[in-house]
Amino acid sequence: MTTTMTMTTTMTMTTTMMTRRFIPLTGVRARLLLGYIVLLGVAVIGSVVVARQALLADMDARINRELAQEREELNEFVRRGLDPRTGERFEGNVGRIFLTFLQRNVPSRNEVMLTFVDGEPFRRSEQVAHYRLDRDPDLVALWADLRRSDRGRVDTPEGAVDYLAVPVEAAAGDVRGVFVVAIFSDREQARTDVGVRAAAGVGFAALVMGSLLAWTLASRVLRPMKLTTETARSITESDLTRRLPVEGNDEATLLAQTFNEMIDRLEDAFRIQRQFVDDAGHELRTPITVIRGHLELLDEDPEERRKTIALVMDELDRMNRFVNDLLLLARAEHPDFLDLTTVDVGPLTKEMHEKAAALAQRDWRIEESGNGLIVADRQRLTQAVMQLAQNAVQHT
């Protein structure tokens, strides 16, 4: 049985230690940190998503502007451009138009310019392309014989490509060539994604640093609660001297003050209780001893029995009085002990004199009496004075 009790005790202690160990995971600090992480995480994710969408929208707008700009420059060149060899208009020579235009224009990054003459690939910009669009048969078939401008997007092995195809007319009004400007939009988006990933990294770093800061701040904010818990655990019935330090002027200080005031009230309550027990033991021990002694020596003689019974009854009456006095002392600490009213001192003094005179044949005199109204408990004042008078009668 001893082994079983030891095992049970060990299991109980282990369970208690495990419970105390895992309490912080569900404590106020953990919940505050979790809420902060969730809130900051949602804010970081939301900001990254919004930033990415804004960058993608800006990229699409930029691509549209660049394509439109190349088309306007080509149209302007077709209308007013001069052949550098002759110094005159091109006179419908589409090939010379494309050659001269490509020589004078440098494509931006991820941009390619293509030309088609009489349904066949003609020239392209010299910039190295990620994918030879002019060698893709599907794209050649799409662009070579266009008769009107076309704006669209196609998929290639190197990703999506945004394009703008513009047919170029000869002098007679026939379409002799097609100019195509294409931008590898996935490559542009990859540059945008680099910025998004950088923003996400910064947001994650802010989340980690903010979480550490929140944990530290939560620890400082909840420190008074921890001190309160430790102080409450250290307080016993025999030791109520521990108090919380009161520093500052905030909610934590108010909590510490309130806790200390509660401990003060508890200390007073325990003190009164101990005093009541000590007084009761001291006052009741003597009459109990007297009663016990007389009952043990009780004689068979009727006269002696009558005297013993009378003495015992007198001691019991005295014990009853002691009990009433002790209960009165205990009630004296209660807030409803006094029933305060307005009392006239003069008539109250005369009433006390008349009541005291009835206690015994003594020379009772009023040497001096006050006049006026006071706020007091009439019955409690009378009770106190009559108790003093009764003591005087018994001991004089």
Coordinates of C-alpha atoms in Angstrom, one line a residue:
M1 CA 0.0 0.0 0.0
T2 CA 2.9 2.3 0.7
T3 CA 4.2 1.7 -2.8
T4 CA 0.8 2.5 -4.3
M5 CA 0.6 5.7 -2.3
T6 CA 4.2 6.7 -3.4
M7 CA 3.4 6.0 -7.1
T8 CA 0.1 8.0 -6.8
T9 CA 2.0 10.9 -5.2
T10 CA 4.7 10.8 -7.8
M11 CA 2.1 10.8 -10.6
T12 CA 0.3 13.7 -9.0
M13 CA 3.5 15.7 -8.7
T14 CA 4.4 14.9 -12.3
T15 CA 1.0 15.9 -13.5
T16 CA 1.2 19.2 -11.6
M17 CA 4.6 20.0 -12.9
M18 CA 3.5 19.2 -16.5
T19 CA 0.4 21.4 -16.0
R20 CA 2.5 24.3 -14.7
R21 CA 4.9 23.8 -17.6
F22 CA 2.2 24.0 -20.3
I23 CA 0.1 26.8 -18.7
P24 CA 2.2 29.6 -20.4
L25 CA 1.3 28.2 -23.8
T26 CA -2.4 29.0 -23.1
G27 CA -1.7 32.0 -20.9
V28 CA -2.5 35.6 -21.5
R29 CA 0.9 36.4 -22.8
A30 CA 0.7 33.6 -25.4
R31 CA -2.8 34.7 -26.5
L32 CA -1.6 38.3 -26.8
L33 CA 1.4 37.2 -28.9
L34 CA -0.7 34.9 -31.1
G35 CA -3.2 37.6 -31.7
Y36 CA -0.4 40.1 -32.6
I37 CA 1.3 37.6 -34.9
V38 CA -2.0 36.9 -36.7
L39 CA -2.8 40.6 -37.0
L40 CA 0.7 41.5 -38.2
G41 CA 0.8 38.5 -40.5
V42 CA -2.4 39.4 -42.2
A43 CA -1.2 43.0 -42.6
V44 CA 2.1 41.8 -44.1
I45 CA 0.4 39.3 -46.5
G46 CA -2.2 41.9 -47.4
S47 CA 0.4 44.6 -48.1
V48 CA 2.5 42.2 -50.2
V49 CA -0.5 41.1 -52.2
V50 CA -1.7 44.7 -52.8
A51 CA 1.9 45.8 -53.7
R52 CA 2.2 42.9 -56.2
Q53 CA -1.1 43.7 -57.8
A54 CA -0.1 47.4 -58.0
L55 CA 3.2 46.5 -59.6
L56 CA 1.6 44.1 -62.1
A57 CA -1.0 46.8 -63.0
D58 CA 1.9 49.3 -63.4
M59 CA 3.8 46.8 -65.6
D60 CA 0.8 46.2 -67.9
A61 CA 0.3 50.0 -68.2
R62 CA 4.0 50.4 -69.0
I63 CA 3.9 47.7 -71.7
N64 CA 0.9 49.3 -73.3
R65 CA 2.7 52.6 -73.3
E66 CA 5.8 51.2 -74.8
L67 CA 3.9 49.4 -77.5
A68 CA 1.8 52.4 -78.3
Q69 CA 5.0 54.6 -78.4
E70 CA 6.7 52.3 -80.9
R71 CA 3.7 52.3 -83.1
E72 CA 3.5 56.2 -83.0
E73 CA 7.2 56.4 -83.8
L74 CA 6.8 54.1 -86.8
N75 CA 3.8 55.9 -88.2
E76 CA 5.6 59.2 -87.8
F77 CA 8.6 57.8 -89.6
V78 CA 6.5 56.4 -92.4
R79 CA 4.8 59.8 -92.9
R80 CA 7.9 62.0 -92.6
G81 CA 11.0 59.9 -92.8
L82 CA 13.6 60.3 -95.5
D83 CA 15.9 57.7 -97.0
P84 CA 19.4 58.4 -95.8
R85 CA 20.9 57.3 -99.2
T86 CA 18.8 59.6 -101.4
G87 CA 17.6 62.2 -98.9
E88 CA 14.1 61.8 -100.3
R89 CA 10.9 60.0 -99.3
F90 CA 11.0 56.2 -99.3
E91 CA 8.4 56.1 -102.1
G92 CA 6.8 52.9 -100.8
N93 CA 10.0 51.0 -100.3
V94 CA 8.9 49.1 -97.1
G95 CA 12.1 47.2 -96.8
R96 CA 14.1 50.5 -96.7
I97 CA 11.7 51.9 -94.1
F98 CA 12.1 48.9 -91.8
L99 CA 15.9 48.8 -92.2
T100 CA 16.3 52.5 -91.4
F101 CA 13.8 52.4 -88.5
L102 CA 15.5 49.4 -86.9
Q103 CA 18.9 51.1 -87.2
R104 CA 17.6 54.3 -85.5
N105 CA 15.7 52.6 -82.7
V106 CA 17.1 50.6 -79.8
P107 CA 14.6 48.3 -78.1
S108 CA 14.3 48.3 -74.3
R109 CA 15.1 45.3 -72.2
N110 CA 12.9 42.3 -73.0
E111 CA 11.6 44.1 -76.1
V112 CA 12.0 42.8 -79.7
M113 CA 11.1 44.4 -83.0
L114 CA 10.2 42.2 -86.0
T115 CA 9.4 43.1 -89.6
F116 CA 7.7 41.1 -92.4
V117 CA 7.8 42.0 -96.1
D118 CA 5.5 40.3 -98.6
G119 CA 4.5 37.6 -96.1
E120 CA 8.0 36.6 -95.1
P121 CA 10.3 37.5 -92.2
F122 CA 12.5 40.4 -93.1
R123 CA 14.6 41.9 -90.4
R124 CA 14.5 42.0 -86.6
S125 CA 16.2 44.1 -84.0
E126 CA 19.8 43.2 -83.3
Q127 CA 19.3 42.9 -79.5
V128 CA 19.7 39.3 -78.3
A129 CA 16.3 37.9 -77.7
H130 CA 15.3 35.2 -75.3
Y131 CA 13.4 33.4 -78.0
R132 CA 13.5 33.8 -81.8
L133 CA 9.9 34.8 -82.5
D134 CA 10.6 35.2 -86.2
R135 CA 11.4 31.5 -86.4
D136 CA 8.2 30.3 -84.7
P137 CA 5.9 29.1 -87.6
D138 CA 2.7 29.8 -85.7
L139 CA 3.7 33.4 -84.9
V140 CA 4.9 33.9 -88.5
A141 CA 1.6 32.7 -89.8
L142 CA -0.1 35.0 -87.3
W143 CA 1.8 38.2 -88.1
A144 CA 3.1 37.9 -91.7
D145 CA -0.2 38.6 -93.6
L146 CA -2.0 41.0 -91.3
R147 CA -4.1 43.7 -92.9
R148 CA -5.0 45.7 -89.7
S149 CA -3.4 46.4 -86.4
D150 CA -3.5 43.7 -83.8
R151 CA -2.8 43.9 -80.1
G152 CA -2.6 40.6 -78.1
R153 CA -0.7 38.1 -76.1
V154 CA 0.8 34.7 -77.1
D155 CA 2.5 32.0 -75.1
T156 CA 6.0 30.9 -76.1
P157 CA 8.6 28.5 -74.6
E158 CA 10.0 31.5 -72.8
G159 CA 6.7 32.6 -71.3
A160 CA 4.0 35.1 -72.3
V161 CA 4.7 37.8 -74.9
D162 CA 2.7 40.9 -75.4
Y163 CA 2.8 42.3 -79.0
L164 CA 1.5 45.0 -81.2
A165 CA 1.4 44.3 -85.0
V166 CA 1.1 47.2 -87.4
P167 CA 0.6 46.7 -91.2
V168 CA 2.6 49.2 -93.3
E169 CA 1.2 50.3 -96.7
A170 CA 3.1 51.0 -99.9
A171 CA 2.5 54.1 -102.0
A172 CA -0.3 52.5 -103.8
G173 CA -2.1 51.7 -100.7
D174 CA -1.3 48.0 -100.6
V175 CA 0.0 46.4 -97.4
R176 CA 3.5 45.3 -98.2
G177 CA 4.9 44.8 -94.8
V178 CA 4.1 44.3 -91.1
F179 CA 5.9 45.8 -88.2
V180 CA 5.7 43.9 -84.8
V181 CA 7.0 45.0 -81.5
A182 CA 6.9 42.4 -78.8
I183 CA 7.7 42.4 -75.1
F184 CA 8.4 39.3 -73.0
S185 CA 5.9 40.1 -70.3
D186 CA 6.9 37.1 -68.1
R187 CA 10.4 38.4 -68.0
E188 CA 9.1 41.8 -66.9
Q189 CA 6.9 40.1 -64.3
A190 CA 10.0 38.3 -63.0
R191 CA 11.6 41.6 -62.3
T192 CA 8.5 42.6 -60.5
D193 CA 8.5 39.4 -58.5
V194 CA 12.0 40.2 -57.3
G195 CA 10.7 43.4 -55.7
V196 CA 7.7 41.5 -54.3
R197 CA 9.9 38.9 -52.7
A198 CA 12.1 41.6 -51.2
A199 CA 9.1 43.3 -49.8
A200 CA 7.9 39.9 -48.4
G201 CA 11.3 39.3 -46.8
V202 CA 11.2 42.7 -45.2
G203 CA 7.7 42.0 -44.0
F204 CA 8.7 38.7 -42.5
A205 CA 11.7 40.2 -40.8
A206 CA 9.3 42.9 -39.4
L207 CA 7.0 40.1 -38.2
V208 CA 9.7 38.3 -36.4
M209 CA 11.1 41.4 -34.8
G210 CA 7.7 42.7 -33.9
S211 CA 6.8 39.3 -32.4
L212 CA 9.9 39.4 -30.2
L213 CA 9.1 43.0 -29.2
A214 CA 5.5 42.0 -28.4
W215 CA 6.6 39.1 -26.3
T216 CA 9.0 41.4 -24.3
L217 CA 6.3 44.1 -23.9
A218 CA 3.7 41.5 -22.9
S219 CA 6.1 40.1 -20.3
R220 CA 6.6 43.6 -18.8
V221 CA 2.9 44.4 -18.9
L222 CA 2.0 41.1 -17.2
R223 CA 4.8 41.2 -14.7
P224 CA 2.5 42.6 -12.0
M225 CA 0.2 39.7 -12.5
K226 CA 3.1 37.3 -12.1
L227 CA 4.2 39.1 -8.9
T228 CA 0.6 38.9 -7.7
T229 CA 0.4 35.2 -8.3
E230 CA 3.8 34.6 -6.6
T231 CA 2.8 36.7 -3.6
A232 CA -0.6 35.0 -3.3
R233 CA 1.1 31.6 -3.3
S234 CA 3.5 32.7 -0.6
I235 CA 0.8 34.0 1.7
T236 CA -0.4 31.6 4.5
E237 CA -2.6 32.0 7.5
S238 CA 0.4 32.4 9.7
D239 CA 2.3 34.8 7.4
L240 CA 0.5 37.7 5.8
T241 CA 3.4 40.1 5.7
R242 CA 4.2 39.9 2.0
R243 CA 3.1 42.9 -0.1
L244 CA 3.5 43.9 -3.7
P245 CA 5.8 46.8 -4.6
V246 CA 3.9 49.9 -5.6
E247 CA 5.7 51.9 -8.2
G248 CA 4.4 54.3 -10.9
N249 CA 1.0 55.6 -11.6
D250 CA -0.8 53.2 -14.0
E251 CA -3.1 50.2 -14.1
A252 CA -0.4 47.9 -12.7
T253 CA 0.1 50.2 -9.8
L254 CA -3.6 50.3 -9.1
L255 CA -3.7 46.5 -9.2
A256 CA -0.8 46.3 -6.7
Q257 CA -2.5 48.8 -4.4
T258 CA -5.8 46.9 -4.5
F259 CA -4.1 43.6 -3.8
N260 CA -2.2 45.0 -0.9
E261 CA -5.4 46.5 0.5
M262 CA -7.1 43.1 0.2
I263 CA -4.2 41.4 2.1
D264 CA -4.5 44.1 4.8
R265 CA -8.1 43.2 5.2
L266 CA -7.3 39.5 5.3
E267 CA -4.6 40.2 7.9
D268 CA -7.0 42.1 10.1
A269 CA -9.6 39.4 9.7
F270 CA -7.1 36.7 10.8
R271 CA -5.9 38.8 13.6
I272 CA -9.4 39.3 14.9
Q273 CA -10.1 35.7 14.5
R274 CA -7.0 34.7 16.5
Q275 CA -7.8 37.3 19.2
F276 CA -11.4 36.0 19.4
V277 CA -10.2 32.4 19.8
D278 CA -7.6 33.4 22.4
D279 CA -10.1 35.5 24.4
A280 CA -12.7 32.7 24.2
G281 CA -10.3 30.1 25.4
H282 CA -9.0 32.3 28.2
E283 CA -12.4 33.4 29.4
L284 CA -14.1 30.0 29.2
R285 CA -11.3 27.9 30.7
T286 CA -11.8 29.2 34.3
P287 CA -15.6 28.6 34.6
I288 CA -15.3 25.2 32.9
T289 CA -12.6 24.2 35.4
V290 CA -14.7 25.4 38.3
I291 CA -17.8 23.5 37.1
R292 CA -15.7 20.3 36.5
G293 CA -14.1 20.4 39.9
H294 CA -17.4 20.9 41.8
L295 CA -19.2 18.2 39.8
E296 CA -16.3 15.7 40.5
L297 CA -16.7 16.5 44.3
L298 CA -20.4 16.4 44.3
D299 CA -21.7 15.1 47.6
E300 CA -24.8 13.0 48.3
D301 CA -25.9 15.5 51.0
P302 CA -29.0 17.4 49.6
E303 CA -27.8 20.7 51.0
E304 CA -24.4 20.3 49.5
R305 CA -25.9 19.3 46.1
R306 CA -28.1 22.4 46.2
K307 CA -25.1 24.7 46.8
T308 CA -23.1 22.9 44.1
I309 CA -25.9 23.2 41.6
A310 CA -26.4 26.9 42.4
L311 CA -22.7 27.5 42.0
V312 CA -22.6 25.6 38.7
M313 CA -25.6 27.6 37.4
D314 CA -23.9 30.8 38.4
E315 CA -20.8 29.8 36.5
L316 CA -22.9 28.8 33.5
D317 CA -24.6 32.2 33.6
R318 CA -21.1 33.8 33.7
M319 CA -20.1 31.6 30.7
N320 CA -23.2 32.7 28.8
R321 CA -22.3 36.3 29.5
F322 CA -18.7 35.7 28.3
V323 CA -20.0 34.2 25.1
N324 CA -22.3 37.2 24.6
D325 CA -19.5 39.6 25.2
L326 CA -17.2 37.8 22.8
L327 CA -19.9 37.8 20.1
L328 CA -20.3 41.5 20.8
L329 CA -16.6 42.1 20.3
A330 CA -16.6 40.1 17.1
R331 CA -19.5 42.1 15.8
A332 CA -17.8 45.3 16.7
E333 CA -15.6 45.0 13.6
H334 CA -18.5 44.7 11.3
P335 CA -19.6 47.9 9.4
D336 CA -23.3 47.5 10.5
F337 CA -22.3 47.3 14.2
L338 CA -23.4 50.9 14.8
D339 CA -26.8 52.4 14.0
L340 CA -25.9 56.1 13.9
T341 CA -28.6 58.7 14.6
T342 CA -28.8 62.2 16.0
V343 CA -28.6 62.0 19.9
D344 CA -29.2 64.8 22.4
V345 CA -26.4 64.5 25.0
G346 CA -28.3 66.1 27.9
P347 CA -31.3 63.7 28.1
L348 CA -29.1 60.7 27.3
T349 CA -26.9 61.5 30.3
K350 CA -29.9 61.7 32.6
E351 CA -31.2 58.4 31.4
M352 CA -27.8 56.7 31.9
H353 CA -27.8 58.1 35.5
E354 CA -31.2 56.7 36.3
K355 CA -30.3 53.3 34.9
A356 CA -27.0 53.1 36.8
A357 CA -28.8 54.1 40.0
A358 CA -30.9 50.9 39.7
L359 CA -27.9 48.6 39.6
A360 CA -27.0 48.9 43.3
Q361 CA -27.2 51.2 46.3
R362 CA -24.4 53.6 45.6
D363 CA -23.9 57.3 45.7
W364 CA -24.6 58.0 42.0
R365 CA -24.1 61.6 41.0
I366 CA -23.8 63.6 37.8
E367 CA -20.9 66.0 38.3
E368 CA -21.1 67.6 34.8
S369 CA -23.3 67.1 31.8
G370 CA -22.8 68.1 28.2
N371 CA -25.4 69.7 26.0
G372 CA -26.0 69.6 22.2
L373 CA -26.6 67.1 19.4
I374 CA -24.1 64.4 18.3
V375 CA -24.2 61.6 15.7
A376 CA -23.9 58.3 17.6
D377 CA -25.5 54.9 18.4
R378 CA -27.7 55.6 21.4
Q379 CA -28.0 51.9 22.4
R380 CA -24.3 51.1 22.0
L381 CA -23.3 54.2 24.1
T382 CA -25.8 53.1 26.8
Q383 CA -24.5 49.5 26.7
A384 CA -20.9 50.7 27.1
V385 CA -21.6 53.0 30.1
M386 CA -23.8 50.4 31.8
Q387 CA -21.0 47.8 31.4
L388 CA -18.6 50.2 33.1
A389 CA -21.1 50.8 35.9
Q390 CA -21.7 47.1 36.4
N391 CA -18.0 46.5 36.7
A392 CA -17.8 49.2 39.3
V393 CA -20.6 47.7 41.3
Q394 CA -19.1 44.2 41.2
H395 CA -15.6 45.3 42.3
T396 CA -16.3 48.1 44.9

